[in-house]
Amino acid sequence: MIIKNTAILGGGIYISHARTQITNSTITGNRATSQGGGMYVNDSAANITNSILWRDSPSEVLIEIGINWQHPTIRYCDIEGDDVTGTTIIHLDPLFVDVSAPNPAKWDLHLLPSSPCIDMGSNAAPGLISTDFEGDPRKIDGDGDGTVIIDMGA
């Protein structure tokens, strides 16, 4: 979870000239004074999967591509706004339990049962772990349909 950071570019994450893998992360409440409040990716082969980028400003993701690097791969993510699009990208409020406190450290970023991020990740994402940071199983049947699929986010 990457919460309430500030930078000139890439308030939450700044990636430049690197090969990076980000899986099952929640990036929210970050701010850039220029662009890419959630994430800035510059000339990097980044692989971002099963993540939520929401409530960052002034934008969620800024991608700058040079001639020698490939475009980052962003799949199975919930991203506010239209910075990134694709068939496995959704742009719906993730429905966190509680983000009303002025201090993001007091936010409850668990997903409500009606969240569009439940059972919407990829079980084949690189770097998956069996439990989350609280020790709970990562793969469960969150929507009760009989199929076990990982959620988006941390």
PDB file of C-alpha atoms in Angstrom:
ATOM      1  CA  MET A   1       0.000   0.000   0.000  1.00  0.00           C
ATOM      2  CA  ILE A   2       1.378   3.348  -1.049  1.00  0.00           C
ATOM      3  CA  ILE A   3      -0.529   6.155   0.628  1.00  0.00           C
ATOM      4  CA  LYS A   4      -0.173   9.937   1.001  1.00  0.00           C
ATOM      5  CA  ASN A   5       3.196  10.652  -0.557  1.00  0.00           C
ATOM      6  CA  THR A   6       4.168  13.837  -2.387  1.00  0.00           C
ATOM      7  CA  ALA A   7       6.754  14.446  -5.113  1.00  0.00           C
ATOM      8  CA  ILE A   8       7.261  16.597  -8.182  1.00  0.00           C
ATOM      9  CA  LEU A   9       6.604  13.611 -10.497  1.00  0.00           C
ATOM     10  CA  GLY A  10       5.142  10.280  -9.416  1.00  0.00           C
ATOM     11  CA  GLY A  11       3.754  11.126  -5.999  1.00  0.00           C
ATOM     12  CA  GLY A  12       3.286   7.449  -5.129  1.00  0.00           C
ATOM     13  CA  ILE A  13       5.857   5.716  -7.353  1.00  0.00           C
ATOM     14  CA  TYR A  14       8.556   7.088  -9.654  1.00  0.00           C
ATOM     15  CA  ILE A  15      10.000   4.572 -12.125  1.00  0.00           C
ATOM     16  CA  SER A  16      12.703   5.628 -14.567  1.00  0.00           C
ATOM     17  CA  HIS A  17      14.900   3.487 -16.838  1.00  0.00           C
ATOM     18  CA  ALA A  18      14.115   0.299 -14.940  1.00  0.00           C
ATOM     19  CA  ARG A  19      12.482  -3.090 -15.182  1.00  0.00           C
ATOM     20  CA  THR A  20       9.870  -3.132 -12.449  1.00  0.00           C
ATOM     21  CA  GLN A  21       7.140  -5.453 -11.254  1.00  0.00           C
ATOM     22  CA  ILE A  22       4.226  -4.190  -9.134  1.00  0.00           C
ATOM     23  CA  THR A  23       1.558  -6.739  -8.182  1.00  0.00           C
ATOM     24  CA  ASN A  24      -1.517  -6.427  -5.933  1.00  0.00           C
ATOM     25  CA  SER A  25      -0.822  -2.908  -4.731  1.00  0.00           C
ATOM     26  CA  THR A  26      -3.129  -0.127  -3.621  1.00  0.00           C
ATOM     27  CA  ILE A  27      -1.830   3.322  -4.540  1.00  0.00           C
ATOM     28  CA  THR A  28      -4.053   6.104  -3.218  1.00  0.00           C
ATOM     29  CA  GLY A  29      -4.030   9.588  -1.704  1.00  0.00           C
ATOM     30  CA  ASN A  30      -0.693  10.540  -3.307  1.00  0.00           C
ATOM     31  CA  ARG A  31       0.083  13.874  -4.907  1.00  0.00           C
ATOM     32  CA  ALA A  32       2.516  15.135  -7.527  1.00  0.00           C
ATOM     33  CA  THR A  33       3.126  18.859  -7.885  1.00  0.00           C
ATOM     34  CA  SER A  34       3.607  18.311 -11.614  1.00  0.00           C
ATOM     35  CA  GLN A  35       2.084  15.080 -13.029  1.00  0.00           C
ATOM     36  CA  GLY A  36       1.520  11.416 -12.249  1.00  0.00           C
ATOM     37  CA  GLY A  37       0.110  11.651  -8.730  1.00  0.00           C
ATOM     38  CA  GLY A  38      -0.114   7.895  -8.370  1.00  0.00           C
ATOM     39  CA  MET A  39       2.713   6.779 -10.624  1.00  0.00           C
ATOM     40  CA  TYR A  40       5.228   8.156 -13.112  1.00  0.00           C
ATOM     41  CA  VAL A  41       6.784   5.679 -15.573  1.00  0.00           C
ATOM     42  CA  ASN A  42       9.623   6.937 -17.773  1.00  0.00           C
ATOM     43  CA  ASP A  43      11.384   4.727 -20.339  1.00  0.00           C
ATOM     44  CA  SER A  44      10.758   1.634 -18.249  1.00  0.00           C
ATOM     45  CA  ALA A  45       9.623  -1.928 -18.824  1.00  0.00           C
ATOM     46  CA  ALA A  46       7.197  -1.939 -15.919  1.00  0.00           C
ATOM     47  CA  ASN A  47       4.722  -4.760 -15.301  1.00  0.00           C
ATOM     48  CA  ILE A  48       1.802  -3.538 -13.162  1.00  0.00           C
ATOM     49  CA  THR A  49      -0.903  -6.100 -12.382  1.00  0.00           C
ATOM     50  CA  ASN A  50      -3.881  -6.530 -10.021  1.00  0.00           C
ATOM     51  CA  SER A  51      -3.488  -3.034  -8.582  1.00  0.00           C
ATOM     52  CA  ILE A  52      -5.718  -0.110  -7.665  1.00  0.00           C
ATOM     53  CA  LEU A  53      -4.705   3.485  -8.418  1.00  0.00           C
ATOM     54  CA  TRP A  54      -7.370   5.813  -7.039  1.00  0.00           C
ATOM     55  CA  ARG A  55      -7.701   9.297  -5.478  1.00  0.00           C
ATOM     56  CA  ASP A  56      -4.234  10.437  -6.526  1.00  0.00           C
ATOM     57  CA  SER A  57      -3.713  13.896  -8.020  1.00  0.00           C
ATOM     58  CA  PRO A  58      -3.374  15.576 -10.394  1.00  0.00           C
ATOM     59  CA  SER A  59      -3.613  12.289 -12.368  1.00  0.00           C
ATOM     60  CA  GLU A  60      -3.149   8.606 -11.647  1.00  0.00           C
ATOM     61  CA  VAL A  61      -0.463   7.583 -14.145  1.00  0.00           C
ATOM     62  CA  LEU A  62       1.903   9.490 -16.419  1.00  0.00           C
ATOM     63  CA  ILE A  63       3.768   7.345 -18.952  1.00  0.00           C
ATOM     64  CA  GLU A  64       6.621   8.745 -21.043  1.00  0.00           C
ATOM     65  CA  ILE A  65       8.178   6.404 -23.599  1.00  0.00           C
ATOM     66  CA  GLY A  66      11.525   6.860 -25.304  1.00  0.00           C
ATOM     67  CA  ILE A  67      12.750   5.093 -28.414  1.00  0.00           C
ATOM     68  CA  ASN A  68      14.734   2.382 -26.612  1.00  0.00           C
ATOM     69  CA  TRP A  69      12.163   1.043 -24.127  1.00  0.00           C
ATOM     70  CA  GLN A  70       8.928  -0.847 -24.449  1.00  0.00           C
ATOM     71  CA  HIS A  71       5.590   0.409 -23.242  1.00  0.00           C
ATOM     72  CA  PRO A  72       4.786  -0.705 -19.682  1.00  0.00           C
ATOM     73  CA  THR A  73       2.348  -3.578 -19.270  1.00  0.00           C
ATOM     74  CA  ILE A  74      -0.609  -2.598 -17.114  1.00  0.00           C
ATOM     75  CA  ARG A  75      -3.281  -5.282 -16.693  1.00  0.00           C
ATOM     76  CA  TYR A  76      -6.092  -6.206 -14.342  1.00  0.00           C
ATOM     77  CA  CYS A  77      -6.066  -2.836 -12.603  1.00  0.00           C
ATOM     78  CA  ASP A  78      -8.649  -0.324 -11.407  1.00  0.00           C
ATOM     79  CA  ILE A  79      -7.430   3.130 -12.432  1.00  0.00           C
ATOM     80  CA  GLU A  80      -9.365   6.330 -11.849  1.00  0.00           C
ATOM     81  CA  GLY A  81      -9.738   8.442 -14.985  1.00  0.00           C
ATOM     82  CA  ASP A  82      -8.651   7.514 -18.481  1.00  0.00           C
ATOM     83  CA  ASP A  83      -4.842   7.713 -18.130  1.00  0.00           C
ATOM     84  CA  VAL A  84      -4.612   3.998 -18.949  1.00  0.00           C
ATOM     85  CA  THR A  85      -7.138   1.949 -20.904  1.00  0.00           C
ATOM     86  CA  GLY A  86      -7.370  -1.676 -21.957  1.00  0.00           C
ATOM     87  CA  THR A  87      -9.620  -4.701 -21.888  1.00  0.00           C
ATOM     88  CA  THR A  88      -8.590  -5.684 -18.346  1.00  0.00           C
ATOM     89  CA  ILE A  89      -8.564  -2.138 -16.932  1.00  0.00           C
ATOM     90  CA  ILE A  90     -11.632  -0.876 -15.088  1.00  0.00           C
ATOM     91  CA  HIS A  91     -12.412   2.710 -14.080  1.00  0.00           C
ATOM     92  CA  LEU A  92     -14.887   2.180 -11.250  1.00  0.00           C
ATOM     93  CA  ASP A  93     -14.775   3.390  -7.651  1.00  0.00           C
ATOM     94  CA  PRO A  94     -13.066   0.490  -5.816  1.00  0.00           C
ATOM     95  CA  LEU A  95     -15.407   1.009  -2.842  1.00  0.00           C
ATOM     96  CA  PHE A  96     -12.932   1.087   0.018  1.00  0.00           C
ATOM     97  CA  VAL A  97     -14.499   0.522   3.447  1.00  0.00           C
ATOM     98  CA  ASP A  98     -13.674   4.028   4.763  1.00  0.00           C
ATOM     99  CA  VAL A  99     -11.633   6.897   3.318  1.00  0.00           C
ATOM    100  CA  SER A 100     -13.443   9.668   5.217  1.00  0.00           C
ATOM    101  CA  ALA A 101     -10.760  10.501   7.791  1.00  0.00           C
ATOM    102  CA  PRO A 102      -8.589  13.538   6.967  1.00  0.00           C
ATOM    103  CA  ASN A 103      -5.512  11.459   7.844  1.00  0.00           C
ATOM    104  CA  PRO A 104      -5.020   8.655   5.252  1.00  0.00           C
ATOM    105  CA  ALA A 105      -3.228   6.583   7.900  1.00  0.00           C
ATOM    106  CA  LYS A 106      -6.681   6.064   9.419  1.00  0.00           C
ATOM    107  CA  TRP A 107      -8.312   4.945   6.160  1.00  0.00           C
ATOM    108  CA  ASP A 108      -9.647   1.396   5.918  1.00  0.00           C
ATOM    109  CA  LEU A 109      -8.674   0.294   2.406  1.00  0.00           C
ATOM    110  CA  HIS A 110     -10.319  -3.110   2.601  1.00  0.00           C
ATOM    111  CA  LEU A 111     -12.871  -3.585  -0.178  1.00  0.00           C
ATOM    112  CA  LEU A 112     -16.593  -3.520   0.491  1.00  0.00           C
ATOM    113  CA  PRO A 113     -18.407  -6.741  -0.535  1.00  0.00           C
ATOM    114  CA  SER A 114     -19.919  -4.873  -3.514  1.00  0.00           C
ATOM    115  CA  SER A 115     -16.534  -3.655  -4.802  1.00  0.00           C
ATOM    116  CA  PRO A 116     -15.949  -4.068  -8.552  1.00  0.00           C
ATOM    117  CA  CYS A 117     -12.351  -5.108  -7.696  1.00  0.00           C
ATOM    118  CA  ILE A 118     -13.390  -8.356  -5.993  1.00  0.00           C
ATOM    119  CA  ASP A 119     -12.529 -11.441  -8.086  1.00  0.00           C
ATOM    120  CA  MET A 120     -11.282  -9.210 -10.927  1.00  0.00           C
ATOM    121  CA  GLY A 121      -7.512  -9.812 -10.768  1.00  0.00           C
ATOM    122  CA  SER A 122      -5.394 -12.344 -12.606  1.00  0.00           C
ATOM    123  CA  ASN A 123      -4.392 -15.581 -10.868  1.00  0.00           C
ATOM    124  CA  ALA A 124      -1.491 -15.769 -13.348  1.00  0.00           C
ATOM    125  CA  ALA A 125       0.039 -12.403 -12.361  1.00  0.00           C
ATOM    126  CA  PRO A 126       3.799 -12.437 -11.752  1.00  0.00           C
ATOM    127  CA  GLY A 127       4.966 -12.359  -8.160  1.00  0.00           C
ATOM    128  CA  LEU A 128       1.746 -13.528  -6.504  1.00  0.00           C
ATOM    129  CA  ILE A 129       2.039 -14.456  -2.865  1.00  0.00           C
ATOM    130  CA  SER A 130      -0.273 -16.802  -0.971  1.00  0.00           C
ATOM    131  CA  THR A 131      -1.241 -14.354   1.818  1.00  0.00           C
ATOM    132  CA  ASP A 132      -1.650 -10.598   2.068  1.00  0.00           C
ATOM    133  CA  PHE A 133       0.090  -8.263   4.532  1.00  0.00           C
ATOM    134  CA  GLU A 134      -2.441  -9.214   7.235  1.00  0.00           C
ATOM    135  CA  GLY A 135      -1.835 -12.943   6.709  1.00  0.00           C
ATOM    136  CA  ASP A 136      -5.173 -13.515   4.948  1.00  0.00           C
ATOM    137  CA  PRO A 137      -5.295 -15.782   1.861  1.00  0.00           C
ATOM    138  CA  ARG A 138      -4.899 -13.817  -1.395  1.00  0.00           C
ATOM    139  CA  LYS A 139      -7.046 -16.121  -3.506  1.00  0.00           C
ATOM    140  CA  ILE A 140     -10.602 -16.624  -2.282  1.00  0.00           C
ATOM    141  CA  ASP A 141     -14.035 -16.836  -3.859  1.00  0.00           C
ATOM    142  CA  GLY A 142     -14.906 -13.259  -2.941  1.00  0.00           C
ATOM    143  CA  ASP A 143     -18.162 -13.070  -4.873  1.00  0.00           C
ATOM    144  CA  GLY A 144     -19.431 -16.545  -3.973  1.00  0.00           C
ATOM    145  CA  ASP A 145     -19.773 -17.797  -7.550  1.00  0.00           C
ATOM    146  CA  GLY A 146     -17.706 -20.971  -6.963  1.00  0.00           C
ATOM    147  CA  THR A 147     -14.582 -19.665  -8.740  1.00  0.00           C
ATOM    148  CA  VAL A 148     -11.497 -18.607  -6.794  1.00  0.00           C
ATOM    149  CA  ILE A 149     -10.002 -15.450  -8.300  1.00  0.00           C
ATOM    150  CA  ILE A 150      -7.644 -12.962  -6.711  1.00  0.00           C
ATOM    151  CA  ASP A 151      -8.885  -9.426  -6.001  1.00  0.00           C
ATOM    152  CA  MET A 152      -7.314  -6.243  -7.305  1.00  0.00           C
ATOM    153  CA  GLY A 153      -5.387  -4.192  -4.746  1.00  0.00           C
ATOM    154  CA  ALA A 154      -3.413  -4.934  -1.613  1.00  0.00           C
TER     155      ALA A 154
END
